[in-house]
Amino acid sequence: DADVTQTPRNRITKTGKRIMLECSQTKGHDRMYWYRQDPGLGLRLIYYSFDVKDINKGEISDGYSVSRQAQAKFSLSLESAIPNQTALYFCATSDSGQGSYEQYFGPGTRLTVT
Amino acid sequence: QKEVEQDPGPLSVPEGAIVSLNCTYSNSAFQYFMWYRQYSRKGPELLMYTYSSGNKEDGRFTAQVDKSSKYISLFIRDSQPSDSATYLCGAQGGSEKLVFGKGMKLTVNP
């Protein structure tokens, strides 16, 4: 079984709809992250959480919100989706005891906003 | 200017070639430097990391950091078709957030 899972794997939605992407991990890590990947722009950090009560904005948080429901669960919401949020979204985890440079990524969610 | 710059390529080489992938960075506070490899339709995976300046070798892969010139390099010897992937350089400083380059798509042709 995968250590970091993301649901759904693919999603097509319409402009203005609210959508939630979910991430679960069985690695026991305390830190979790959400990134988006766009061709030509690479991986960019949206939000990160160093523990259940800690939520921080990343490089591109506008239009997104997150919820850390438990140590193992971190969800990303798009309150009102727009076409330029079409991208590949990755969740990642790391262990504070081993350094945040070693992150474990999920398989990604391909989101298309029409 | 992004804090970590990487030529997105793509790069195509014959099997057996030596591959050199490079990045530059601008933030002097970065202490950890890493290379992630991402196969098609998969999430990135950590390939190697280096703390501060110096070299690190792992089989056919060598990671090199020159802090004086703010240069990050990855060398692949005897490249194989299975090395075909996107390679992302990254750096981390005191904030413990990773900053990634754009990623270089490498194809090794048999």
mmCIF file of C-alpha atoms in Angstrom:
data_model
loop_
_atom_site.group_PDB
_atom_site.id
_atom_site.type_symbol
_atom_site.label_atom_id
_atom_site.label_comp_id
_atom_site.label_asym_id
_atom_site.label_seq_id
_atom_site.Cartn_x
_atom_site.Cartn_y
_atom_site.Cartn_z
ATOM 1 C CA ASP A 1 0.000 0.000 0.000
ATOM 2 C CA ALA A 2 1.174 3.510 -0.819
ATOM 3 C CA ASP A 3 2.462 5.552 2.128
ATOM 4 C CA VAL A 4 0.986 8.825 0.819
ATOM 5 C CA THR A 5 -2.342 8.636 -0.940
ATOM 6 C CA GLN A 6 -4.312 11.327 -2.711
ATOM 7 C CA THR A 7 -7.951 11.366 -3.728
ATOM 8 C CA PRO A 8 -9.233 11.857 -6.304
ATOM 9 C CA ARG A 9 -6.490 11.073 -8.822
ATOM 10 C CA ASN A 10 -8.242 12.954 -11.582
ATOM 11 C CA ARG A 11 -10.958 15.575 -11.409
ATOM 12 C CA ILE A 12 -12.698 17.766 -13.937
ATOM 13 C CA THR A 13 -14.788 20.574 -12.531
ATOM 14 C CA LYS A 14 -16.423 23.781 -13.689
ATOM 15 C CA THR A 15 -15.499 27.357 -12.949
ATOM 16 C CA GLY A 16 -16.975 28.542 -9.663
ATOM 17 C CA LYS A 17 -17.364 25.113 -8.086
ATOM 18 C CA ARG A 18 -15.915 24.265 -4.684
ATOM 19 C CA ILE A 19 -13.592 21.302 -4.710
ATOM 20 C CA MET A 20 -11.603 19.439 -2.079
ATOM 21 C CA LEU A 21 -8.490 17.355 -2.618
ATOM 22 C CA GLU A 22 -7.590 14.932 0.136
ATOM 23 C CA CYS A 23 -4.293 13.522 1.323
ATOM 24 C CA SER A 24 -3.652 10.716 3.784
ATOM 25 C CA GLN A 25 -0.365 9.250 4.979
ATOM 26 C CA THR A 26 0.675 6.171 6.915
ATOM 27 C CA LYS A 27 4.312 7.195 7.371
ATOM 28 C CA GLY A 28 3.700 8.714 10.807
ATOM 29 C CA HIS A 29 5.236 12.005 9.698
ATOM 30 C CA ASP A 30 4.285 15.238 11.448
ATOM 31 C CA ARG A 31 4.792 17.604 8.503
ATOM 32 C CA MET A 32 2.592 17.814 5.437
ATOM 33 C CA TYR A 33 2.627 19.987 2.340
ATOM 34 C CA TRP A 34 0.561 20.848 -0.717
ATOM 35 C CA TYR A 35 2.255 21.754 -4.007
ATOM 36 C CA ARG A 36 1.064 22.436 -7.496
ATOM 37 C CA GLN A 37 3.065 21.616 -10.602
ATOM 38 C CA ASP A 38 2.653 23.466 -13.875
ATOM 39 C CA PRO A 39 4.616 23.005 -17.108
ATOM 40 C CA GLY A 40 7.415 25.540 -17.237
ATOM 41 C CA LEU A 41 6.873 26.641 -13.631
ATOM 42 C CA GLY A 42 7.910 23.594 -11.670
ATOM 43 C CA LEU A 43 6.701 22.730 -8.176
ATOM 44 C CA ARG A 44 5.338 25.579 -6.086
ATOM 45 C CA LEU A 45 4.326 25.403 -2.442
ATOM 46 C CA ILE A 46 0.705 26.259 -1.650
ATOM 47 C CA TYR A 47 0.397 25.521 2.096
ATOM 48 C CA TYR A 48 2.312 23.566 4.680
ATOM 49 C CA SER A 49 1.675 22.267 8.178
ATOM 50 C CA PHE A 50 4.356 21.309 10.690
ATOM 51 C CA ASP A 51 1.843 19.789 13.093
ATOM 52 C CA VAL A 52 -1.914 19.522 13.558
ATOM 53 C CA LYS A 53 -2.268 23.020 15.009
ATOM 54 C CA ASP A 54 0.185 24.686 12.646
ATOM 55 C CA ILE A 55 -0.867 25.932 9.186
ATOM 56 C CA ASN A 56 1.275 28.214 7.039
ATOM 57 C CA LYS A 57 0.897 29.871 3.676
ATOM 58 C CA GLY A 58 3.330 29.003 0.957
ATOM 59 C CA GLU A 59 4.337 30.783 -2.213
ATOM 60 C CA ILE A 60 0.921 30.721 -3.909
ATOM 61 C CA SER A 61 -1.883 30.398 -1.337
ATOM 62 C CA ASP A 62 -4.416 32.832 -2.854
ATOM 63 C CA GLY A 63 -7.601 31.011 -3.862
ATOM 64 C CA TYR A 64 -6.801 27.976 -1.711
ATOM 65 C CA SER A 65 -7.476 26.892 1.869
ATOM 66 C CA VAL A 66 -6.401 23.840 3.849
ATOM 67 C CA SER A 67 -7.471 21.785 6.817
ATOM 68 C CA ARG A 68 -5.308 19.467 8.915
ATOM 69 C CA GLN A 69 -7.925 17.124 10.323
ATOM 70 C CA ALA A 70 -5.426 14.805 12.003
ATOM 71 C CA GLN A 71 -1.709 14.135 11.885
ATOM 72 C CA ALA A 72 -2.317 11.788 8.962
ATOM 73 C CA LYS A 73 -4.784 13.898 6.960
ATOM 74 C CA PHE A 74 -4.334 17.183 5.144
ATOM 75 C CA SER A 75 -6.919 18.474 2.687
ATOM 76 C CA LEU A 76 -6.754 21.280 0.133
ATOM 77 C CA SER A 77 -9.840 23.238 -0.918
ATOM 78 C CA LEU A 78 -10.502 25.488 -3.852
ATOM 79 C CA GLU A 79 -13.408 27.656 -2.721
ATOM 80 C CA SER A 80 -14.360 28.829 -6.195
ATOM 81 C CA ALA A 81 -12.324 27.096 -8.868
ATOM 82 C CA ILE A 82 -10.991 29.067 -11.828
ATOM 83 C CA PRO A 83 -9.354 27.790 -15.039
ATOM 84 C CA ASN A 84 -5.826 28.902 -14.085
ATOM 85 C CA GLN A 85 -6.001 26.477 -11.154
ATOM 86 C CA THR A 86 -5.798 23.673 -13.690
ATOM 87 C CA ALA A 87 -2.632 21.844 -12.648
ATOM 88 C CA LEU A 88 -1.143 18.728 -11.118
ATOM 89 C CA TYR A 89 -1.413 18.837 -7.315
ATOM 90 C CA PHE A 90 0.903 16.933 -4.990
ATOM 91 C CA CYS A 91 0.730 16.260 -1.305
ATOM 92 C CA ALA A 92 3.990 15.533 0.513
ATOM 93 C CA THR A 93 5.117 14.592 4.008
ATOM 94 C CA SER A 94 8.313 14.826 6.018
ATOM 95 C CA ASP A 95 9.550 13.939 9.477
ATOM 96 C CA SER A 96 10.792 16.833 11.608
ATOM 97 C CA GLY A 97 13.360 14.505 13.128
ATOM 98 C CA GLN A 98 14.940 13.721 9.780
ATOM 99 C CA GLY A 99 14.917 17.090 8.038
ATOM 100 C CA SER A 100 12.374 18.685 5.761
ATOM 101 C CA TYR A 101 14.632 18.261 2.749
ATOM 102 C CA GLU A 102 13.514 14.635 2.531
ATOM 103 C CA GLN A 103 9.905 14.782 1.475
ATOM 104 C CA TYR A 104 7.698 11.921 0.364
ATOM 105 C CA PHE A 105 5.226 12.745 -2.356
ATOM 106 C CA GLY A 106 1.878 11.254 -3.194
ATOM 107 C CA PRO A 107 0.957 10.208 -6.738
ATOM 108 C CA GLY A 108 -0.701 13.521 -7.553
ATOM 109 C CA THR A 109 -4.177 14.748 -8.479
ATOM 110 C CA ARG A 110 -4.706 16.043 -11.990
ATOM 111 C CA LEU A 111 -7.269 18.846 -11.752
ATOM 112 C CA THR A 112 -8.914 20.444 -14.760
ATOM 113 C CA VAL A 113 -11.149 23.500 -14.344
ATOM 114 C CA THR A 114 -13.299 24.252 -17.387
ATOM 115 C CA GLN B 1 13.882 36.047 -10.188
ATOM 116 C CA LYS B 2 13.156 32.661 -8.655
ATOM 117 C CA GLU B 3 15.374 31.625 -5.779
ATOM 118 C CA VAL B 4 16.339 28.443 -7.648
ATOM 119 C CA GLU B 5 16.802 28.570 -11.412
ATOM 120 C CA GLN B 6 16.928 25.497 -13.616
ATOM 121 C CA ASP B 7 16.962 25.167 -17.377
ATOM 122 C CA PRO B 8 13.821 23.121 -18.149
ATOM 123 C CA GLY B 9 15.378 21.525 -21.245
ATOM 124 C CA PRO B 10 14.404 19.000 -22.534
ATOM 125 C CA LEU B 11 17.662 17.075 -22.804
ATOM 126 C CA SER B 12 18.099 13.977 -24.954
ATOM 127 C CA VAL B 13 21.253 11.833 -24.811
ATOM 128 C CA PRO B 14 22.352 8.395 -26.072
ATOM 129 C CA GLU B 15 22.682 5.502 -23.663
ATOM 130 C CA GLY B 16 26.044 5.496 -21.928
ATOM 131 C CA ALA B 17 26.518 9.263 -22.081
ATOM 132 C CA ILE B 18 27.577 11.365 -19.114
ATOM 133 C CA VAL B 19 24.780 13.733 -18.171
ATOM 134 C CA SER B 20 25.282 17.043 -16.405
ATOM 135 C CA LEU B 21 22.293 18.825 -14.880
ATOM 136 C CA ASN B 22 22.734 22.236 -13.331
ATOM 137 C CA CYS B 23 20.933 24.810 -11.230
ATOM 138 C CA THR B 24 21.778 28.147 -9.710
ATOM 139 C CA TYR B 25 20.367 29.722 -6.593
ATOM 140 C CA SER B 26 20.279 33.200 -5.121
ATOM 141 C CA ASN B 27 19.590 32.774 -1.395
ATOM 142 C CA SER B 28 22.780 32.570 0.644
ATOM 143 C CA ALA B 29 20.812 31.117 3.576
ATOM 144 C CA PHE B 30 20.258 27.822 1.767
ATOM 145 C CA GLN B 31 22.123 24.986 3.512
ATOM 146 C CA TYR B 32 20.613 21.806 2.103
ATOM 147 C CA PHE B 33 20.578 21.038 -1.608
ATOM 148 C CA MET B 34 18.784 18.137 -3.164
ATOM 149 C CA TRP B 35 17.841 16.423 -6.381
ATOM 150 C CA TYR B 36 14.475 14.823 -6.861
ATOM 151 C CA ARG B 37 13.607 12.482 -9.730
ATOM 152 C CA GLN B 38 10.110 12.310 -11.139
ATOM 153 C CA TYR B 39 8.991 9.580 -13.498
ATOM 154 C CA SER B 40 6.050 10.212 -15.788
ATOM 155 C CA ARG B 41 2.711 10.189 -13.942
ATOM 156 C CA LYS B 42 4.418 9.796 -10.566
ATOM 157 C CA GLY B 43 5.295 12.039 -7.654
ATOM 158 C CA PRO B 44 8.886 13.237 -7.199
ATOM 159 C CA GLU B 45 11.277 11.066 -5.165
ATOM 160 C CA LEU B 46 14.411 12.208 -3.381
ATOM 161 C CA LEU B 47 17.472 11.051 -5.295
ATOM 162 C CA MET B 48 20.274 12.713 -3.360
ATOM 163 C CA TYR B 49 20.930 15.567 -0.978
ATOM 164 C CA THR B 50 24.022 17.517 0.061
ATOM 165 C CA TYR B 51 24.618 19.661 3.098
ATOM 166 C CA SER B 52 26.562 22.850 2.350
ATOM 167 C CA SER B 53 29.360 22.664 -0.223
ATOM 168 C CA GLY B 54 30.998 19.543 -1.542
ATOM 169 C CA ASN B 55 30.388 16.355 -3.464
ATOM 170 C CA LYS B 56 28.308 13.308 -2.720
ATOM 171 C CA GLU B 57 28.428 10.135 -4.752
ATOM 172 C CA ASP B 58 25.886 7.317 -4.965
ATOM 173 C CA GLY B 59 26.588 4.727 -7.621
ATOM 174 C CA ARG B 60 26.389 6.381 -11.022
ATOM 175 C CA PHE B 61 25.135 9.663 -9.533
ATOM 176 C CA THR B 62 27.226 12.523 -8.136
ATOM 177 C CA ALA B 63 25.759 15.650 -6.576
ATOM 178 C CA GLN B 64 27.937 18.710 -6.301
ATOM 179 C CA VAL B 65 27.383 22.081 -4.630
ATOM 180 C CA ASP B 66 29.607 25.134 -4.957
ATOM 181 C CA LYS B 67 28.350 27.735 -2.476
ATOM 182 C CA SER B 68 30.851 30.350 -3.639
ATOM 183 C CA SER B 69 29.235 30.434 -7.068
ATOM 184 C CA LYS B 70 25.777 29.295 -5.875
ATOM 185 C CA TYR B 71 25.822 26.368 -8.276
ATOM 186 C CA ILE B 72 24.139 22.968 -7.870
ATOM 187 C CA SER B 73 25.024 20.070 -10.179
ATOM 188 C CA LEU B 74 24.031 16.461 -10.742
ATOM 189 C CA PHE B 75 26.180 14.164 -12.853
ATOM 190 C CA ILE B 76 24.957 10.824 -14.173
ATOM 191 C CA ARG B 77 27.597 8.423 -15.478
ATOM 192 C CA ASP B 78 26.842 5.639 -17.952
ATOM 193 C CA SER B 79 23.287 6.888 -18.371
ATOM 194 C CA GLN B 80 20.585 4.273 -18.889
ATOM 195 C CA PRO B 81 17.121 4.435 -20.482
ATOM 196 C CA SER B 82 15.717 3.890 -16.982
ATOM 197 C CA ASP B 83 17.220 7.280 -16.019
ATOM 198 C CA SER B 84 14.710 8.983 -18.329
ATOM 199 C CA ALA B 85 12.698 11.236 -16.041
ATOM 200 C CA THR B 86 12.319 14.823 -14.928
ATOM 201 C CA TYR B 87 15.012 15.948 -12.490
ATOM 202 C CA LEU B 88 14.212 18.742 -10.056
ATOM 203 C CA CYS B 89 16.850 20.549 -8.059
ATOM 204 C CA GLY B 90 15.871 22.014 -4.719
ATOM 205 C CA ALA B 91 17.276 23.998 -1.832
ATOM 206 C CA GLN B 92 16.331 24.621 1.773
ATOM 207 C CA GLY B 93 17.328 27.177 4.358
ATOM 208 C CA GLY B 94 16.333 28.088 7.898
ATOM 209 C CA SER B 95 12.623 28.297 7.119
ATOM 210 C CA GLU B 96 12.708 24.563 6.316
ATOM 211 C CA LYS B 97 10.670 25.110 3.185
ATOM 212 C CA LEU B 98 11.951 23.557 0.002
ATOM 213 C CA VAL B 99 12.330 25.723 -3.065
ATOM 214 C CA PHE B 100 12.424 23.823 -6.337
ATOM 215 C CA GLY B 101 13.735 24.578 -9.777
ATOM 216 C CA LYS B 102 11.458 24.135 -12.778
ATOM 217 C CA GLY B 103 12.690 20.604 -13.500
ATOM 218 C CA MET B 104 14.690 19.256 -16.457
ATOM 219 C CA LYS B 105 13.182 16.487 -18.588
ATOM 220 C CA LEU B 106 15.873 13.963 -19.497
ATOM 221 C CA THR B 107 15.502 11.259 -22.141
ATOM 222 C CA VAL B 108 18.171 8.565 -22.516
ATOM 223 C CA ASN B 109 17.853 6.852 -25.859
ATOM 224 C CA PRO B 110 18.832 3.153 -26.246
#
